[in-house]
Structures are given as C-alpha cells and as structure tokens.
Coordinates of C-alpha atoms in Angstrom, one line a residue:
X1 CA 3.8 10.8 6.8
X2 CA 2.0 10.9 3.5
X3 CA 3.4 8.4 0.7
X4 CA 2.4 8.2 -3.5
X5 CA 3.4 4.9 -5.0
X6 CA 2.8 3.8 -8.7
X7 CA 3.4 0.0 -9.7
X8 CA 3.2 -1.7 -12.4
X9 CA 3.4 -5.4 -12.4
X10 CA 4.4 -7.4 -15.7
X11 CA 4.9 -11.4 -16.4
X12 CA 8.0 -12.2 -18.1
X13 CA 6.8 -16.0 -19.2
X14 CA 5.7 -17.0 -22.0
X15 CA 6.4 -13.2 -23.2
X16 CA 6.8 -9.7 -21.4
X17 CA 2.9 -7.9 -20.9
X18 CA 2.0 -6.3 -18.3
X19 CA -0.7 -7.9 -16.2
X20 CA -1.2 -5.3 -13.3
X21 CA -0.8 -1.4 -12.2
X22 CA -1.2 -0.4 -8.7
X23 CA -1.7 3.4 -7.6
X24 CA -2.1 4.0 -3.8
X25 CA -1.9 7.0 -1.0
X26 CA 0.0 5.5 2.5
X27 CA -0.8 8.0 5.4
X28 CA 0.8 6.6 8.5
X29 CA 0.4 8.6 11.9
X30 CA 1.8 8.1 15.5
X31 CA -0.8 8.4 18.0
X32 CA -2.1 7.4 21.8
X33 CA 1.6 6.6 22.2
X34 CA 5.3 7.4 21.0
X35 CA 5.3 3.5 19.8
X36 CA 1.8 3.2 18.2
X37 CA 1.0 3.5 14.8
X38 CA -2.0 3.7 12.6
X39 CA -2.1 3.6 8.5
X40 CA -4.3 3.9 6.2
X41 CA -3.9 3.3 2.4
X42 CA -6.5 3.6 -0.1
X43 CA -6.2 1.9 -3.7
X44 CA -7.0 1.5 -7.4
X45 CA -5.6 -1.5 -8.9
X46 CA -6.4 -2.1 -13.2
X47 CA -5.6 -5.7 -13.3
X48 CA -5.4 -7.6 -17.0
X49 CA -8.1 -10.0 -16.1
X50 CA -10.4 -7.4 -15.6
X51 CA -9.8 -5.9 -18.7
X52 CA -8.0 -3.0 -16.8
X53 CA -11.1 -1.9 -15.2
X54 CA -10.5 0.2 -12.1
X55 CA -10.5 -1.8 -8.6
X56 CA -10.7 0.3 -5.4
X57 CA -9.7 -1.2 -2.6
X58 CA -8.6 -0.1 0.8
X59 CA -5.7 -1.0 4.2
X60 CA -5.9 -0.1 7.4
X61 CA -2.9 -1.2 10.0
X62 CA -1.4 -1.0 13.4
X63 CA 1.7 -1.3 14.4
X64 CA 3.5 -1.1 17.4
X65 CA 7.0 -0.8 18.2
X66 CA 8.5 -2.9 20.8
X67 CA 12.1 -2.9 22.5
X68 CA 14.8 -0.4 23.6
X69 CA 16.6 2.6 21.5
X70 CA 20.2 1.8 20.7

C-alpha cells in the first residue's frame, strides 16, 4: 500500500499561525508472513523555528499482527 499525506500544524494561543507543515510517502508491505509488516515513510517537515527550512527525516516499522480472525 502506498499512502500521500499533507499536514499542516497551526497554534491557536495567543493567536492562529501556523507553526508546522508535514509532507510524507507511507509504503507499507506484508512480507515473510501473512501477519508481518514492514513500512517505510520518508519526510520533509518546514517547521516555524526553522524559519520553514526543509527537514528530511525518515520511519521505518514493524508490525506484527497477533490473534484469531473473527
């Protein structure tokens, strides 16, 4: 499965700015075994206290799925 998100972050208090936008690719794959999962999910993040500069940043996880179909 192959996933696009866009985010943008924003703080409310003392007045509405935003303070963060978040673009990343998920890519999520079953493999070894029907329960197993691997993911990968690079980023760019352009954060306010940078100054918006470009952050690259990347996830990888495992997950494994554990009990009976119902």
């Amino acid at each position: 499965a192959l996933e696009y998100s866009w985010n943008n972050f924003f703080e409310t208090q003392p007045n509405h700015t935003l303070c963060e936008v978040l673009l990343h690719i998920e890519y999520r794959m079953r493999f070894w075994r029907k329960w197993l999962f691997f993911e990968i999910r690079p980023q760019i993040a352009f954060r306010e206290e940078d100054d918006f500069k470009p952050t690259a940043g990347i996830t990888f996880a495992l997950e494994a799925v554990f009990g009976k179909k119902s």
